[in-house]
Tab-separated table of C-alpha atoms (C1' of nucleotides) in Angstrom:
chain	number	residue	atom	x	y	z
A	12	UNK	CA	-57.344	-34.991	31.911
A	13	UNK	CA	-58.460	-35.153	35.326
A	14	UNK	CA	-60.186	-32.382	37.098
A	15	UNK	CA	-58.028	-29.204	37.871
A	16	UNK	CA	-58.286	-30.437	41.733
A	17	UNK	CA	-57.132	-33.732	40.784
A	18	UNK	CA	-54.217	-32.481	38.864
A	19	UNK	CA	-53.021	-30.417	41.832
A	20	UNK	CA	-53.462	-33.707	43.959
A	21	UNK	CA	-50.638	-35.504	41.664
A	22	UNK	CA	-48.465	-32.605	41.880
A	23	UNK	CA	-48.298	-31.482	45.149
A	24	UNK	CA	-47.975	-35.540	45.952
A	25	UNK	CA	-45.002	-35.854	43.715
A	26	UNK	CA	-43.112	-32.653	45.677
A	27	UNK	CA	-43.701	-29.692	43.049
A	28	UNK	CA	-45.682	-26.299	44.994
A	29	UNK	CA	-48.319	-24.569	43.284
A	30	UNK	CA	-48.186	-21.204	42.082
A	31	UNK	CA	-50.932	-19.515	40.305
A	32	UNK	CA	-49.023	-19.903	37.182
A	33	UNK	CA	-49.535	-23.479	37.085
A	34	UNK	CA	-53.174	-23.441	38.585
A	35	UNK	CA	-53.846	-21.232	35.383
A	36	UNK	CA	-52.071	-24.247	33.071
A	37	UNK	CA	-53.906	-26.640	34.695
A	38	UNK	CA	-57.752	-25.257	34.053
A	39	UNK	CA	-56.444	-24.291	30.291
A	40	UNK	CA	-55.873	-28.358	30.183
A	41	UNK	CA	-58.808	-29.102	31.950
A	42	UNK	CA	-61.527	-30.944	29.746
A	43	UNK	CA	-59.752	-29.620	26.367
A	44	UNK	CA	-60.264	-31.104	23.927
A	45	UNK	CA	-58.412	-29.521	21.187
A	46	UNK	CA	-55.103	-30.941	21.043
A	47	UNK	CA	-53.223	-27.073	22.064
A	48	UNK	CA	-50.125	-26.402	20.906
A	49	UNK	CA	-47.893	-24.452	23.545
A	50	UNK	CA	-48.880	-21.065	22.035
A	51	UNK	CA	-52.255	-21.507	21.670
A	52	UNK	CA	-52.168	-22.509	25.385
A	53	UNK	CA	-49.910	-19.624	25.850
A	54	UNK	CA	-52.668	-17.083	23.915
A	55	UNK	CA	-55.356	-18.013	26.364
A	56	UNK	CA	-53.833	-17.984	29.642
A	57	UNK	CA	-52.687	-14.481	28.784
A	58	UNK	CA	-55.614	-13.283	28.724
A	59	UNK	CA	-56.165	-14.078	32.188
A	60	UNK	CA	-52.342	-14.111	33.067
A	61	UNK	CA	-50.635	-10.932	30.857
A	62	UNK	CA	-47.582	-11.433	32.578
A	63	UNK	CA	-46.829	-15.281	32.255
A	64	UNK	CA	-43.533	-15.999	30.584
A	65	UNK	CA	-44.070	-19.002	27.977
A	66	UNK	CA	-40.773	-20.929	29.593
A	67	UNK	CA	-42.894	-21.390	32.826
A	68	UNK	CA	-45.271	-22.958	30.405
A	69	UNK	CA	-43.092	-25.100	28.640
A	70	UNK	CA	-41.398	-26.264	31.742
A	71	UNK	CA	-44.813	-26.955	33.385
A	72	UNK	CA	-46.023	-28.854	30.112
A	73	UNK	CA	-43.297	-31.032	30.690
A	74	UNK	CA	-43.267	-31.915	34.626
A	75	UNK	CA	-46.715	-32.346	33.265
A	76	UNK	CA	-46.047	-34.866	30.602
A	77	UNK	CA	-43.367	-36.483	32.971
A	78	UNK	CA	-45.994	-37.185	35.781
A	79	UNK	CA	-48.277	-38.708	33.009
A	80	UNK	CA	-50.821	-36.350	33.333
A	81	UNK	CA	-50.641	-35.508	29.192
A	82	UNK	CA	-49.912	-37.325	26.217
A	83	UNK	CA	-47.475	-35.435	23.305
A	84	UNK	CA	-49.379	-35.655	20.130
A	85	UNK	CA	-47.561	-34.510	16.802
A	86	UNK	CA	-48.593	-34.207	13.098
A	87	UNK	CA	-46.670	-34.827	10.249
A	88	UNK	CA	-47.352	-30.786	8.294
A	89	UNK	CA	-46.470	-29.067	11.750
A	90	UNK	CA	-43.922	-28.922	13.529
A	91	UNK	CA	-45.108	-27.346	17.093
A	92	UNK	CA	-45.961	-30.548	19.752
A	93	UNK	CA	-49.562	-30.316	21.065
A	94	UNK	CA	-50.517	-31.611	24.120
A	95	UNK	CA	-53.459	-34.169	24.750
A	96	UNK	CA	-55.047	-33.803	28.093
A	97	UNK	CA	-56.974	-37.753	27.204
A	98	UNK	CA	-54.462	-40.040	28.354
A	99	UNK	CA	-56.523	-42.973	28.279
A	100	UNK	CA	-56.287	-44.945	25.151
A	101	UNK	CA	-58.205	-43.466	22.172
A	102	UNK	CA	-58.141	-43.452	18.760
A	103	UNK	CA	-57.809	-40.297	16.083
A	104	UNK	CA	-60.061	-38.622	13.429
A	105	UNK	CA	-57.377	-36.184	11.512
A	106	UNK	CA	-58.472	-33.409	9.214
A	107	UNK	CA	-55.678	-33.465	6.118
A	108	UNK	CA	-56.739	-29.347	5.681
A	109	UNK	CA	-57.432	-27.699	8.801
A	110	UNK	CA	-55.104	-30.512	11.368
A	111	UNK	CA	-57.996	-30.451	13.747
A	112	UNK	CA	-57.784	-33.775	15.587
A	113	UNK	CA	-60.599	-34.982	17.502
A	114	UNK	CA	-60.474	-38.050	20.375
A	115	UNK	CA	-62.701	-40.671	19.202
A	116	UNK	CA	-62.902	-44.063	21.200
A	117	UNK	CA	-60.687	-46.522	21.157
A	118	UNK	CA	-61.970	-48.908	18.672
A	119	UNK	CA	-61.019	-51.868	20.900
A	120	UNK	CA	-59.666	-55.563	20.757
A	121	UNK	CA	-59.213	-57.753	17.119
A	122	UNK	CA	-56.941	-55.683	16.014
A	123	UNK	CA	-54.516	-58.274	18.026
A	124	UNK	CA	-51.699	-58.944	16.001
A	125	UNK	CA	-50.994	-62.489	14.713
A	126	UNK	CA	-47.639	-63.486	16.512
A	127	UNK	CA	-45.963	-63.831	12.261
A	128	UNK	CA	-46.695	-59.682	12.146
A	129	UNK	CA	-45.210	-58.658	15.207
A	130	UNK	CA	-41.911	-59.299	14.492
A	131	UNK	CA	-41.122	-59.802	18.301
A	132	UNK	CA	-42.056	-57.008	19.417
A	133	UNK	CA	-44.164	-56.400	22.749
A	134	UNK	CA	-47.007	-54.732	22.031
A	135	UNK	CA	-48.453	-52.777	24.807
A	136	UNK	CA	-50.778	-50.773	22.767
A	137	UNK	CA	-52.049	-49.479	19.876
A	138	UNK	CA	-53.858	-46.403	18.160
A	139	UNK	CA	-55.649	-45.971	15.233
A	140	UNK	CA	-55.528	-42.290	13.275
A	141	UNK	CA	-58.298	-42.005	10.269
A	142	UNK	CA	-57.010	-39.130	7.981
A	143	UNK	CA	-59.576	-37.320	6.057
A	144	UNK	CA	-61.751	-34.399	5.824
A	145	UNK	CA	-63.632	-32.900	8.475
A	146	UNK	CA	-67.285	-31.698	7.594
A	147	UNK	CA	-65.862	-27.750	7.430
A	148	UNK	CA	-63.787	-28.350	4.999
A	149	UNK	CA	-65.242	-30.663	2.814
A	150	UNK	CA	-67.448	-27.859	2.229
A	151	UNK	CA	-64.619	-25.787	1.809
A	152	UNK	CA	-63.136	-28.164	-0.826
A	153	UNK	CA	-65.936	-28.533	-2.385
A	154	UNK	CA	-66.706	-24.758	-3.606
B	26	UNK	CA	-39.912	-46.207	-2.491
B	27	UNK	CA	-39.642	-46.992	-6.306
B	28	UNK	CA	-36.472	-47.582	-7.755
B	29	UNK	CA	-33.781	-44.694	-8.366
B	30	UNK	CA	-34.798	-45.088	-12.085
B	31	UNK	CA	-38.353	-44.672	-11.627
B	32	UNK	CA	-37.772	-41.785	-9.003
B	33	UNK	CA	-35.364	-40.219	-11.680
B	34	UNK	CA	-38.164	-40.763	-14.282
B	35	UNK	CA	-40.947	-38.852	-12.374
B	36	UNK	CA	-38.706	-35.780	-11.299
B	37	UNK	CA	-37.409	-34.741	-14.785
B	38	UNK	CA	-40.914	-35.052	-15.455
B	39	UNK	CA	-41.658	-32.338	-13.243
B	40	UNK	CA	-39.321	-30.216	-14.512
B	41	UNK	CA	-36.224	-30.645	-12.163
B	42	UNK	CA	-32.971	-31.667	-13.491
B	43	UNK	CA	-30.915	-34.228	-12.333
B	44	UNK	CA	-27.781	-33.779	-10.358
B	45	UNK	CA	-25.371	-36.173	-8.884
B	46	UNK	CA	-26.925	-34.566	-5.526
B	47	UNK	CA	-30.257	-35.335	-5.958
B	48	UNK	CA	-29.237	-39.017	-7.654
B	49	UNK	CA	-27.250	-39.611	-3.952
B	50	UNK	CA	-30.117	-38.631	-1.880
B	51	UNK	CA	-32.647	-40.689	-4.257
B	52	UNK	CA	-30.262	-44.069	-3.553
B	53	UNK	CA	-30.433	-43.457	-0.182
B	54	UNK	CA	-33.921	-43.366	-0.072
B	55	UNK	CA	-34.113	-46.393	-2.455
B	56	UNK	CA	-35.494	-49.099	-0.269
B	57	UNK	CA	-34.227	-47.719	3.007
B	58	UNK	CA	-36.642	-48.888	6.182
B	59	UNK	CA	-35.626	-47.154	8.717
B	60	UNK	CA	-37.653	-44.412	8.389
B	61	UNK	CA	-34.145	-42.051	8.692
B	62	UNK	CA	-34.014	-38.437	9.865
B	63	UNK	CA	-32.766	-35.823	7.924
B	64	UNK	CA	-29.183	-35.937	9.888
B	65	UNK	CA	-29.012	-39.923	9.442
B	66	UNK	CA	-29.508	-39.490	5.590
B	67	UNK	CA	-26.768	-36.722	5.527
B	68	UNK	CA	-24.308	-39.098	7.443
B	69	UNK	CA	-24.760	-41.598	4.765
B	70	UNK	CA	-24.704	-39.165	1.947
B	71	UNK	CA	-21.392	-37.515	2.865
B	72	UNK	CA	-19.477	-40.821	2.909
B	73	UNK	CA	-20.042	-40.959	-0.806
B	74	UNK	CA	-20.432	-36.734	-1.337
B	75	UNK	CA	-18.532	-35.071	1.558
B	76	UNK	CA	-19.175	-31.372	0.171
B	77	UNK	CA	-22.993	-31.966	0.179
B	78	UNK	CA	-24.962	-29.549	2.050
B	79	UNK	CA	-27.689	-29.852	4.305
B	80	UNK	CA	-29.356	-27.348	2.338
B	81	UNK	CA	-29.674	-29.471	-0.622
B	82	UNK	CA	-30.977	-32.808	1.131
B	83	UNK	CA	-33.701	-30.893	2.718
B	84	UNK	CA	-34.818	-29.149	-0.515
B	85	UNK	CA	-34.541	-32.059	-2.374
B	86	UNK	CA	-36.731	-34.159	0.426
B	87	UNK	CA	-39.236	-31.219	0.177
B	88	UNK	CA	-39.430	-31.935	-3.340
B	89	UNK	CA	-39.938	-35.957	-3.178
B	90	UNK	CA	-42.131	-35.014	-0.522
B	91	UNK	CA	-44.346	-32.651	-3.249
B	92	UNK	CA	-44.531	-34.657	-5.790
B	93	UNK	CA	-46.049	-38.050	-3.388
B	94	UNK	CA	-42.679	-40.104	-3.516
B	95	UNK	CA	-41.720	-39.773	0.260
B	96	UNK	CA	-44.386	-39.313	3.357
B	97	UNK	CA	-43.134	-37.620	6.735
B	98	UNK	CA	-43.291	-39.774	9.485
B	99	UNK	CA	-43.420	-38.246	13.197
B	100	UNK	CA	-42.787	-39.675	16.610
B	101	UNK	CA	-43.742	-38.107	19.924
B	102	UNK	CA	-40.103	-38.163	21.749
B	103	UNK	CA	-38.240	-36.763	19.141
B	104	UNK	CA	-39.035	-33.155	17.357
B	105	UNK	CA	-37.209	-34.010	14.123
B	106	UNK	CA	-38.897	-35.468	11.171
B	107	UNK	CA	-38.403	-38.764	9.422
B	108	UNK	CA	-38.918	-39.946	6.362
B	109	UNK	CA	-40.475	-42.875	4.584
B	110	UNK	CA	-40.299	-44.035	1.493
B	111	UNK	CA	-43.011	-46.452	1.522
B	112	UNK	CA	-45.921	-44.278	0.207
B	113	UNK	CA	-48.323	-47.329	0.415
B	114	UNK	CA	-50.451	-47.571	3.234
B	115	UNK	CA	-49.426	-49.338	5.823
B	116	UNK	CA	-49.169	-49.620	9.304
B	117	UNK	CA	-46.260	-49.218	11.931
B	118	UNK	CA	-44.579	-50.969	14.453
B	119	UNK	CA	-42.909	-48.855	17.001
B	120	UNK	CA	-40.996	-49.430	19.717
B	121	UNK	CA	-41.156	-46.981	22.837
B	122	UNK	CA	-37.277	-47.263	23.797
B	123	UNK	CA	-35.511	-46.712	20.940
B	124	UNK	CA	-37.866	-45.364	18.330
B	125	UNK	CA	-37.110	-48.251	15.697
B	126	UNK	CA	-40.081	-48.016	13.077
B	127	UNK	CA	-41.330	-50.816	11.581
B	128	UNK	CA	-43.550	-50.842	8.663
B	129	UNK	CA	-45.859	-54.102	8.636
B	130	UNK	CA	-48.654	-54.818	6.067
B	131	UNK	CA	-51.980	-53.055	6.148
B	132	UNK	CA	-54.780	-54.366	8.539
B	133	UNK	CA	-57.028	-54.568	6.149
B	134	UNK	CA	-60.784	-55.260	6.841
B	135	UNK	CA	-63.319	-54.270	9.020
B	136	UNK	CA	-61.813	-50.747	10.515
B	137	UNK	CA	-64.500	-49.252	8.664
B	138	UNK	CA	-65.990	-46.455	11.012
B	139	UNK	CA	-69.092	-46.823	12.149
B	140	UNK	CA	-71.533	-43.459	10.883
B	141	UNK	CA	-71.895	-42.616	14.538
B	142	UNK	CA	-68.553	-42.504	15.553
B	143	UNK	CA	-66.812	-40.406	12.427
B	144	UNK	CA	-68.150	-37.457	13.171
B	145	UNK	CA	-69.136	-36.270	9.313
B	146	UNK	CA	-65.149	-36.823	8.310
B	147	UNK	CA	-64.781	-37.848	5.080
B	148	UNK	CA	-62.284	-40.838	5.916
B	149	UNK	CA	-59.628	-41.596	3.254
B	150	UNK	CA	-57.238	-44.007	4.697
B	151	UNK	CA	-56.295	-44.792	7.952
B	152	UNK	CA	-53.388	-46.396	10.068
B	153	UNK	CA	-52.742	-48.117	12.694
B	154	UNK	CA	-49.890	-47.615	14.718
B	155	UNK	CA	-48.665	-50.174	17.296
B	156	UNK	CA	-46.596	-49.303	20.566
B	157	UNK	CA	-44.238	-51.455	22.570
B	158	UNK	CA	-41.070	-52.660	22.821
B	159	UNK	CA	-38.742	-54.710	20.464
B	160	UNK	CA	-36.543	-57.690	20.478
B	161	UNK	CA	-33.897	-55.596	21.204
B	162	UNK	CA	-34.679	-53.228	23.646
B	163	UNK	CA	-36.619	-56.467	25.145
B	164	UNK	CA	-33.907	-57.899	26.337
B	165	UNK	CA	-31.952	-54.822	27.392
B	166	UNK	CA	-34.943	-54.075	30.039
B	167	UNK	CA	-34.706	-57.376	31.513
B	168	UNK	CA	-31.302	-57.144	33.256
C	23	DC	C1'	-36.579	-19.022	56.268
C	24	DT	C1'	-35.579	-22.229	52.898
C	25	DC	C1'	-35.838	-24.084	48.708
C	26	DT	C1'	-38.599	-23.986	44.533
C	27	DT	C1'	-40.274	-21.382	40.951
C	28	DT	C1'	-40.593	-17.407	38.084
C	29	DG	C1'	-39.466	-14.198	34.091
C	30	DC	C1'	-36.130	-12.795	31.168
C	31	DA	C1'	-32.688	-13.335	27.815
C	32	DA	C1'	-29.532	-16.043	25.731
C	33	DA	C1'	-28.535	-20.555	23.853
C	34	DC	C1'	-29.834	-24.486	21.061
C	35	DT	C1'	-31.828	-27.569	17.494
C	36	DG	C1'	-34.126	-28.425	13.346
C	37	DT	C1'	-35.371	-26.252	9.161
C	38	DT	C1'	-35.804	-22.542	5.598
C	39	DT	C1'	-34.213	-18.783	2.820
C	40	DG	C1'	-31.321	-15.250	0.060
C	41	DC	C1'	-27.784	-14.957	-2.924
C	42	DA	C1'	-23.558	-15.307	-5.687
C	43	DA	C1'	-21.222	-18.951	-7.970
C	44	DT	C1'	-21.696	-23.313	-10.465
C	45	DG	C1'	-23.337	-26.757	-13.604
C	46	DC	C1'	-27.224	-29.389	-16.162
C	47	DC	C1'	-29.441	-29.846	-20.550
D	13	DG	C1'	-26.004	-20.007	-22.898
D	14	DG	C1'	-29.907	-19.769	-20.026
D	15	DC	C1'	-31.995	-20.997	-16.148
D	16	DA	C1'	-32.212	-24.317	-12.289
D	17	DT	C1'	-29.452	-25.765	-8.585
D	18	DT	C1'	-25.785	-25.637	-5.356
D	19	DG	C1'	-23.254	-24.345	-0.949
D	20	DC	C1'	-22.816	-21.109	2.377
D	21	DA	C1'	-24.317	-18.215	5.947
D	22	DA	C1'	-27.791	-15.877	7.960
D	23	DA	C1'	-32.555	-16.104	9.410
D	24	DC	C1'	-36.266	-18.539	11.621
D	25	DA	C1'	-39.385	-21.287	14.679
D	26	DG	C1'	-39.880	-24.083	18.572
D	27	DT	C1'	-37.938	-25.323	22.798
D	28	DT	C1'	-34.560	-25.382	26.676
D	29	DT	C1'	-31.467	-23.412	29.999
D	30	DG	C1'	-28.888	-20.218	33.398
D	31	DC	C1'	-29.565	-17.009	36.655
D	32	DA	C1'	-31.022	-13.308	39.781
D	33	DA	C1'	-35.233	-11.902	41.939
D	34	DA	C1'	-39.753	-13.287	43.838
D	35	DG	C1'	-42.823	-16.382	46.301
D	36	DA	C1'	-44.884	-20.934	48.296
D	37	DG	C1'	-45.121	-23.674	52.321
DNA sequence: CTCTTTGCAAACTGTTTGCAATGCC
DNA sequence: GGCATTGCAAACAGTTTGCAAAGAG
């Protein structure tokens, strides 16, 4: 995501005010790179924030997510949406244990699909996910 | 997914017995490539078995799910989980209006990572899904 | 001062679970 | 007949919504 300034920039512009609730949201997005789910988000800015009620966060998350500013990223063993603050087009290493999920770079071009593939479909981009171990738990596994 | 047979074969084989249930649920699941939700199975199910519950088709998908005959399938816009019975790897075609799933034939080759970019994963498979629109909702954009 | 936003609680949706009754092998 | 499985309803988790009170510009 853009910088916590930049964020308040796009906001403002598109007519919502900001409170210090959503100032707080913003620098918990800012730079993570963790892929937060709402109530890990929510755990954090409580510490700073005690009395912050976790619809204000869900309703920012989504004018968030509306304006383009973050990307919804899901797994298939959990159920909770996490948020991903990278919306430039990257790829995905996926840890099958732990469901960390790290930004790698988008491994670009040939993977252009041969016109018999597509089916007809306009493609307007694509993303690769490589499922696996990450080194903490292999050596997990592995004792 | 295999055949009904074959699915039949693998779950008496783990122990569970066979009810007309689980034998509806397994032929809709037989072949089936739309990558259904829970609700759109039961739909189709209660044509054939209107006292069926809910209850039952999600245990029983658990249970496919266990033993490796059915993989979960997420999408970002919608919180409920799919289903696919193709538990070879391949890769997806999916279209951003109307969240049609497509499953087209492994990219094989060359997506090997690179050392430097995986981090110390240990990579097992990966997949490679591709966004845009389809025929359909192609043409529905354009008026 | 106005109109948005907040916090709370209640409502909702998708999924899981406990249990008495039923039915497979 | 014995034990797994079913259907139902209640419980749950994640998310959304309605509304009165508080606050940004």
């Amino acid at each position: 995501m853009k910088t916590t300034e930049e964020v308040i920039q796009r906001f403002r512009q598109a007519g919502f005010k900001i409170t210090p609730q959503r100032r707080a949201i913003f620098e918990v997005l800012a730079g993570n790179e963790n892929h937060p789910s709402v109530e890990a988000m929510y755990q954090e800015i409580k510490i700073k924030m005690p009395d912050i009620s976790l619809a204000t966060l869900y309703n920012t998350l989504n004018e968030l997510n509306a304006l383009g500013l973050i990307d919804i990223v899901r797994d298939t063993s959990q159920k909770a949406v996490r948020y991903d603050p990278n919306t430039e087009p990257h790829d995905h290493l996926y840890c099958l244990q732990c469901n960390r999920m790290i930004d790698i770079e988008n491994m670009d071009k040939d993977l252009e699909l041969p016109e018999e593939r597509s089916q007809g479909f306009h493609i307007l981009r694509q993303q690769v996910t490589y499922y696996g171990y990450c080194p903490d738990c292999q050596k997990i596994l592995e004792e």
